[in-house]
């Protein structure tokens, strides 16, 4: 086994308005800071260009979307090229009139854009009306090859689905990455808030364990008021984290402030863990056919 180290970082931000260029500049400052500290791979949170507009169904918000390639990809490609890093971003993609996606885009140094992933699982809940805005992804669970390794990029609601993480791992992903935007309804009790956060962190640590892969999760922080009168808005719970291939927490951010995380992975350790815990060897693929059904009855 080769001795391979990889230094990674993520940015946890609060967003105050829909001024894309101001938000991009704020992201750039933190990306540059992480790159200066030695990060070879940096990830931003979900839909980092604007406020989380999915708190209401409003056709005017489609004006926030842009084509890929477009102004945002030009901007972030230049950052990745200047810093010679791999950069994972999250954009509101306008594919065509009336056809939009929640899309993660990956840049690799001077190579520019090397891949994208369109969010596959789309939620529709009070305060998270994403089905109104986003068409489910059609690129499959396909890792993106970069100079630092093969990345299994997923987005937010995908994080609740072990099938997505497994398929990425089975296609050779070396790291699972989740840009995300999740928070509390301020009317929830403290106990319920902690149960929700615990479930969110636990399931993603479980993806690390089940697949013997590191996991990176970049969440936004701060309060964003709802445009709808009477709605409580969302308190994004931050607490971005990076976990190792046995689900161990290597770094974690606070709940309520902007923060960067940085970790150096020993990529050889993933191989070692898989030799000790050979889950892929013992999978009963001959008896999993019903997983492709909606329900067993």
Protein backbone atom coordinates (compact mmCIF):
# COMPACT_ATOMS: atom_id res chain seq x y z
CA UNK A 1 0.00 0.00 0.00
CA UNK A 2 1.30 3.47 -0.86
CA UNK A 3 1.74 6.13 1.81
CA UNK A 4 -0.66 8.83 0.63
CA UNK A 5 -1.73 11.89 2.59
CA UNK A 6 -4.44 14.33 1.51
CA UNK A 7 -5.20 17.64 3.24
CA UNK A 8 -8.81 18.74 2.88
CA UNK A 9 -10.87 21.67 4.07
CA UNK A 10 -14.41 22.96 4.09
CA UNK A 11 -16.09 26.33 4.57
CA UNK A 12 -19.12 26.89 6.84
CA UNK A 13 -20.79 30.21 5.98
CA UNK A 14 -23.74 32.38 6.96
CA UNK A 15 -25.57 34.05 4.06
CA UNK A 16 -27.25 37.43 4.59
CA UNK A 17 -28.71 38.24 1.16
CA UNK A 18 -28.85 37.26 -2.50
CA UNK A 19 -25.85 39.33 -3.59
CA UNK A 20 -23.99 36.56 -5.40
CA UNK A 21 -20.79 38.47 -5.98
CA UNK A 22 -20.50 39.48 -2.33
CA UNK A 23 -21.11 35.88 -1.24
CA UNK A 24 -18.63 34.55 -3.80
CA UNK A 25 -16.01 36.99 -2.53
CA UNK A 26 -16.64 35.87 1.06
CA UNK A 27 -16.19 32.24 -0.03
CA UNK A 28 -13.03 33.13 -1.94
CA UNK A 29 -11.38 34.62 1.14
CA UNK A 30 -11.91 31.39 3.08
CA UNK A 31 -10.89 29.16 0.16
CA UNK A 32 -7.66 31.12 -0.15
CA UNK A 33 -7.07 30.83 3.58
CA UNK A 34 -7.48 27.05 3.51
CA UNK A 35 -5.27 26.72 0.43
CA UNK A 36 -2.57 28.80 2.11
CA UNK A 37 -2.70 26.41 5.06
CA UNK A 38 -2.07 23.48 2.72
CA UNK A 39 -5.50 22.20 1.66
CA UNK A 40 -5.46 20.38 -1.65
CA UNK A 41 -9.25 19.92 -1.69
CA UNK A 42 -11.81 22.49 -0.49
CA UNK A 43 -15.60 22.16 -0.36
CA UNK A 44 -18.31 24.82 0.00
CA UNK A 45 -21.81 24.33 1.42
CA UNK A 46 -25.02 23.76 -0.55
CA UNK A 47 -26.33 26.70 -2.61
CA UNK A 48 -23.66 28.99 -1.19
CA UNK A 49 -24.29 31.82 -3.68
CA UNK A 50 -27.57 33.01 -2.16
CA UNK A 51 -30.01 32.71 0.68
CA UNK A 52 -31.81 29.38 0.93
CA UNK A 53 -34.70 30.46 -1.30
CA UNK A 54 -36.67 27.20 -0.99
CA UNK A 55 -38.53 28.41 2.10
CA UNK A 56 -41.36 29.43 -0.26
CA UNK A 57 -42.58 28.63 -3.77
CA UNK A 58 -41.92 31.75 -5.81
CA UNK A 59 -41.23 31.74 -9.55
CA UNK A 60 -39.16 34.94 -9.21
CA UNK A 61 -36.45 32.90 -7.48
CA UNK A 62 -35.74 31.05 -10.72
CA UNK A 63 -33.94 34.26 -11.68
CA UNK A 64 -31.20 33.20 -9.23
CA UNK A 65 -30.29 30.20 -11.38
CA UNK A 66 -27.62 30.29 -14.07
CA UNK A 67 -26.28 28.01 -16.78
CA UNK A 68 -23.34 25.67 -16.35
CA UNK A 69 -20.91 26.78 -17.66
CA UNK A 70 -21.71 30.36 -16.71
CA UNK A 71 -20.60 33.26 -14.50
CA UNK A 72 -20.31 31.18 -11.31
CA UNK A 73 -18.32 28.40 -12.93
CA UNK A 74 -16.02 30.98 -14.53
CA UNK A 75 -15.44 32.59 -11.15
CA UNK A 76 -14.73 29.43 -9.18
CA UNK A 77 -12.70 27.83 -11.97
CA UNK A 78 -10.36 30.80 -11.79
CA UNK A 79 -9.96 30.39 -8.02
CA UNK A 80 -9.15 26.69 -8.39
CA UNK A 81 -6.65 27.47 -11.15
CA UNK A 82 -4.96 30.29 -9.24
CA UNK A 83 -4.61 28.18 -6.09
CA UNK A 84 -3.99 24.86 -7.88
CA UNK A 85 -6.58 23.06 -5.75
CA UNK A 86 -9.62 20.86 -6.25
CA UNK A 87 -12.73 22.89 -5.39
CA UNK A 88 -16.25 21.54 -4.83
CA UNK A 89 -19.06 24.08 -5.25
CA UNK A 90 -22.87 23.95 -5.19
CA UNK A 91 -24.92 25.90 -7.73
CA UNK A 92 -28.53 26.50 -8.81
CA UNK A 93 -28.33 25.31 -12.41
CA UNK A 94 -30.56 26.60 -15.20
CA UNK A 95 -30.44 23.80 -17.74
CA UNK A 96 -33.27 25.21 -19.88
CA UNK A 97 -36.38 27.34 -19.40
CA UNK A 98 -38.47 25.51 -16.82
CA UNK A 99 -35.72 22.94 -16.13
CA UNK A 100 -33.48 23.52 -13.13
CA UNK A 101 -31.16 21.43 -10.97
CA UNK A 102 -29.37 21.62 -7.63
CA UNK A 103 -25.89 20.88 -8.94
CA UNK A 104 -22.48 20.34 -7.36
CA UNK A 105 -19.63 21.35 -9.67
CA UNK A 106 -16.02 20.24 -9.23
CA UNK A 107 -12.97 22.19 -10.47
CA UNK A 108 -9.43 20.84 -10.62
CA UNK A 109 -6.65 23.40 -10.80
CA UNK A 110 -5.89 24.56 -14.33
CA UNK A 111 -7.98 21.73 -15.79
CA UNK A 112 -11.07 23.78 -14.98
CA UNK A 113 -14.43 22.08 -14.48
CA UNK A 114 -13.89 18.31 -14.37
CA UNK A 115 -17.35 17.09 -13.38
CA UNK A 116 -20.73 17.79 -11.88
CA UNK A 117 -23.37 15.97 -9.90
CA UNK A 118 -27.07 16.82 -9.96
CA UNK A 119 -28.86 16.22 -6.67
CA UNK A 120 -30.85 13.00 -6.95
CA UNK A 121 -33.12 13.03 -3.89
CA UNK A 122 -35.31 16.15 -3.73
CA UNK A 123 -37.24 16.94 -0.52
CA UNK A 124 -40.58 18.70 -0.20
CA UNK A 125 -41.31 19.71 3.39
CA UNK A 126 -42.44 22.89 5.14
CA UNK A 127 -39.63 25.39 4.69
CA UNK A 128 -37.81 23.10 2.25
CA UNK A 129 -39.92 23.27 -0.92
CA UNK A 130 -37.21 21.94 -3.21
CA UNK A 131 -39.43 19.92 -5.53
CA UNK A 132 -40.84 23.23 -6.79
CA UNK A 133 -37.38 24.31 -7.94
CA UNK A 134 -35.26 21.27 -8.71
CA UNK A 135 -35.66 18.47 -11.21
CA UNK A 136 -34.16 15.23 -9.85
CA UNK A 137 -30.67 14.55 -11.11
CA UNK A 138 -30.05 12.43 -14.18
CA UNK A 139 -26.28 11.87 -13.96
CA UNK A 140 -26.52 8.93 -11.59
CA UNK A 141 -24.32 8.20 -8.60
CA UNK A 142 -21.09 8.63 -10.52
CA UNK A 143 -17.85 9.69 -8.79
CA UNK A 144 -15.76 12.49 -10.26
CA UNK A 145 -12.09 11.86 -11.01
CA UNK A 146 -9.67 14.57 -9.88
CA UNK A 147 -5.96 14.99 -9.32
CA UNK A 148 -6.44 14.24 -5.60
CA UNK A 149 -8.60 11.16 -6.07
CA UNK A 150 -12.06 9.96 -7.03
CA UNK A 151 -14.74 12.01 -5.27
CA UNK A 152 -18.22 10.74 -4.40
CA UNK A 153 -20.06 14.07 -4.37
CA UNK A 154 -23.65 14.00 -3.11
CA UNK A 155 -25.91 16.86 -1.96
CA UNK A 156 -27.86 17.42 1.28
CA UNK A 157 -31.03 15.25 1.16
CA UNK A 158 -28.94 12.54 -0.49
CA UNK A 159 -27.21 12.18 2.88
CA UNK A 160 -30.17 10.25 4.33
CA UNK A 161 -29.87 7.46 1.73
CA UNK A 162 -27.32 4.70 2.34
CA UNK A 163 -27.95 3.46 -1.20
CA UNK A 164 -26.42 6.64 -2.63
CA UNK A 165 -23.27 6.38 -0.53
CA UNK A 166 -22.95 2.68 -1.32
CA UNK A 167 -23.23 3.17 -5.07
CA UNK A 168 -20.60 5.90 -4.97
CA UNK A 169 -18.30 3.62 -2.98
CA UNK A 170 -18.91 0.71 -5.34
CA UNK A 171 -17.85 2.93 -8.24
CA UNK A 172 -14.53 3.63 -6.55
CA UNK A 173 -15.17 6.86 -4.64
CA UNK A 174 -12.35 7.53 -2.19
CA UNK A 175 -14.13 10.26 -0.20
CA UNK A 176 -17.84 11.01 0.27
CA UNK A 177 -18.63 14.73 0.17
CA UNK A 178 -21.92 16.37 1.19
CA UNK A 179 -22.58 20.08 0.63
CA UNK A 180 -25.69 20.67 2.75
CA UNK A 181 -28.14 23.29 4.03
CA UNK A 182 -30.13 22.00 6.96
CA UNK A 183 -31.47 23.64 10.08
CA UNK A 184 -34.08 23.76 12.76
CA UNK A 185 -37.60 25.07 12.78
CA UNK A 186 -37.35 27.57 15.63
CA UNK A 187 -40.65 26.31 17.04
CA UNK A 188 -39.14 22.85 17.70
CA UNK A 189 -38.20 22.04 21.28
CA UNK A 190 -34.55 21.84 22.30
CA UNK A 191 -34.95 18.08 22.71
CA UNK A 192 -36.34 17.69 19.18
CA UNK A 193 -33.59 19.87 17.73
CA UNK A 194 -30.93 17.69 19.31
CA UNK A 195 -32.63 14.51 18.09
CA UNK A 196 -32.64 15.88 14.55
CA UNK A 197 -29.00 16.91 14.65
CA UNK A 198 -28.01 13.58 16.19
CA UNK A 199 -29.78 11.66 13.43
CA UNK A 200 -28.15 13.82 10.74
CA UNK A 201 -24.64 13.34 12.04
CA UNK A 202 -25.12 9.67 12.90
CA UNK A 203 -26.36 8.59 9.49
CA UNK A 204 -23.46 10.27 7.72
CA UNK A 205 -20.96 8.76 10.12
CA UNK A 206 -22.72 5.49 9.29
CA UNK A 207 -21.94 6.00 5.59
CA UNK A 208 -18.27 6.33 6.54
CA UNK A 209 -18.43 3.12 8.58
CA UNK A 210 -20.41 1.06 6.05
CA UNK A 211 -18.12 2.02 3.18
CA UNK A 212 -14.81 2.48 5.04
CA UNK A 213 -14.44 5.96 3.54
CA UNK A 214 -13.84 9.45 4.93
CA UNK A 215 -16.86 11.75 4.88
CA UNK A 216 -16.89 15.56 4.56
CA UNK A 217 -20.05 17.53 5.40
CA UNK A 218 -20.26 21.32 4.86
CA UNK A 219 -23.42 22.88 6.32
CA UNK A 220 -24.43 26.53 6.44
CA UNK A 221 -24.98 28.44 9.65
CA UNK A 222 -27.01 31.46 10.76
CA UNK A 223 -30.70 32.37 10.79
CA UNK A 224 -32.55 33.02 7.55
CA UNK A 225 -36.01 34.53 7.88
CA UNK A 226 -38.83 33.12 5.78
CA UNK A 227 -40.30 35.41 3.10
CA UNK A 228 -43.73 34.08 4.13
CA UNK A 229 -45.49 35.98 6.91
CA UNK A 230 -46.01 33.81 9.96
CA UNK A 231 -43.39 31.20 9.05
CA UNK A 232 -40.65 30.77 11.65
CA UNK A 233 -37.68 30.76 9.26
CA UNK A 234 -34.71 28.40 9.55
CA UNK A 235 -31.90 28.39 12.07
CA UNK A 236 -29.22 26.55 10.12
CA UNK A 237 -27.39 24.40 12.61
CA UNK A 238 -23.88 24.54 11.18
CA UNK A 239 -21.84 21.80 12.92
CA UNK A 240 -20.09 20.84 9.70
CA UNK A 241 -17.78 17.92 10.28
CA UNK A 242 -15.18 15.62 8.79
CA UNK A 243 -15.13 11.93 9.73
CA UNK A 244 -12.66 9.14 9.11
CA UNK A 245 -13.32 5.70 7.57
CA UNK A 246 -14.61 4.25 10.85
CA UNK A 247 -16.95 7.16 11.46
CA UNK A 248 -14.59 8.85 13.90
CA UNK A 249 -15.03 12.63 14.11
CA UNK A 250 -11.77 14.26 13.02
CA UNK A 251 -12.99 17.86 13.06
CA UNK A 252 -16.28 19.62 13.80
CA UNK A 253 -17.53 23.19 13.62
CA UNK A 254 -19.74 25.15 15.98
CA UNK A 255 -23.48 25.56 15.52
CA UNK A 256 -23.70 29.32 15.20
CA UNK A 257 -20.62 30.88 13.65
CA UNK A 258 -18.75 30.90 10.37
CA UNK A 259 -15.83 28.53 10.49
CA UNK A 260 -13.38 26.52 8.40
CA UNK A 261 -12.32 22.93 9.03
CA UNK A 262 -9.11 21.28 7.88
CA UNK A 263 -7.94 17.66 8.21
CA UNK A 264 -5.17 15.56 6.71
CA UNK A 265 -6.41 12.13 5.69
CA UNK A 266 -4.17 9.06 5.67
CA UNK A 267 -5.69 7.53 2.55
CA UNK A 268 -3.81 4.28 3.14
CA UNK A 269 -5.87 3.77 6.27
CA UNK A 270 -9.05 3.23 4.22
CA UNK A 271 -7.40 0.21 2.62
CA UNK A 272 -6.32 -1.05 6.04
CA UNK A 273 -9.81 -0.67 7.48
CA UNK A 274 -11.35 -2.54 4.55
CA UNK A 275 -8.95 -5.42 5.11
CA UNK A 276 -10.00 -5.67 8.77
CA UNK A 277 -13.72 -5.04 8.15
CA UNK A 278 -14.41 -6.58 4.69
CA UNK A 279 -18.04 -5.51 4.32
CA UNK A 280 -17.86 -5.60 0.53
CA UNK A 281 -16.65 -9.20 0.57
CA UNK A 282 -19.59 -10.34 2.68
CA UNK A 283 -22.41 -8.51 0.93
CA UNK A 284 -25.19 -10.92 -0.14
CA UNK A 285 -25.68 -9.47 -3.59
CA UNK A 286 -27.56 -12.62 -4.60
CA UNK A 287 -30.41 -11.70 -2.27
CA UNK A 288 -30.74 -7.90 -2.52
CA UNK A 289 -33.05 -7.73 -5.54
CA UNK A 290 -35.93 -6.23 -3.60
CA UNK A 291 -33.92 -3.10 -2.86
CA UNK A 292 -35.01 -1.84 -6.27
CA UNK A 293 -38.68 -2.04 -5.20
CA UNK A 294 -40.53 0.84 -3.53
CA UNK A 295 -41.78 -1.47 -0.78
CA UNK A 296 -41.91 -5.17 0.03
CA UNK A 297 -45.41 -6.49 0.51
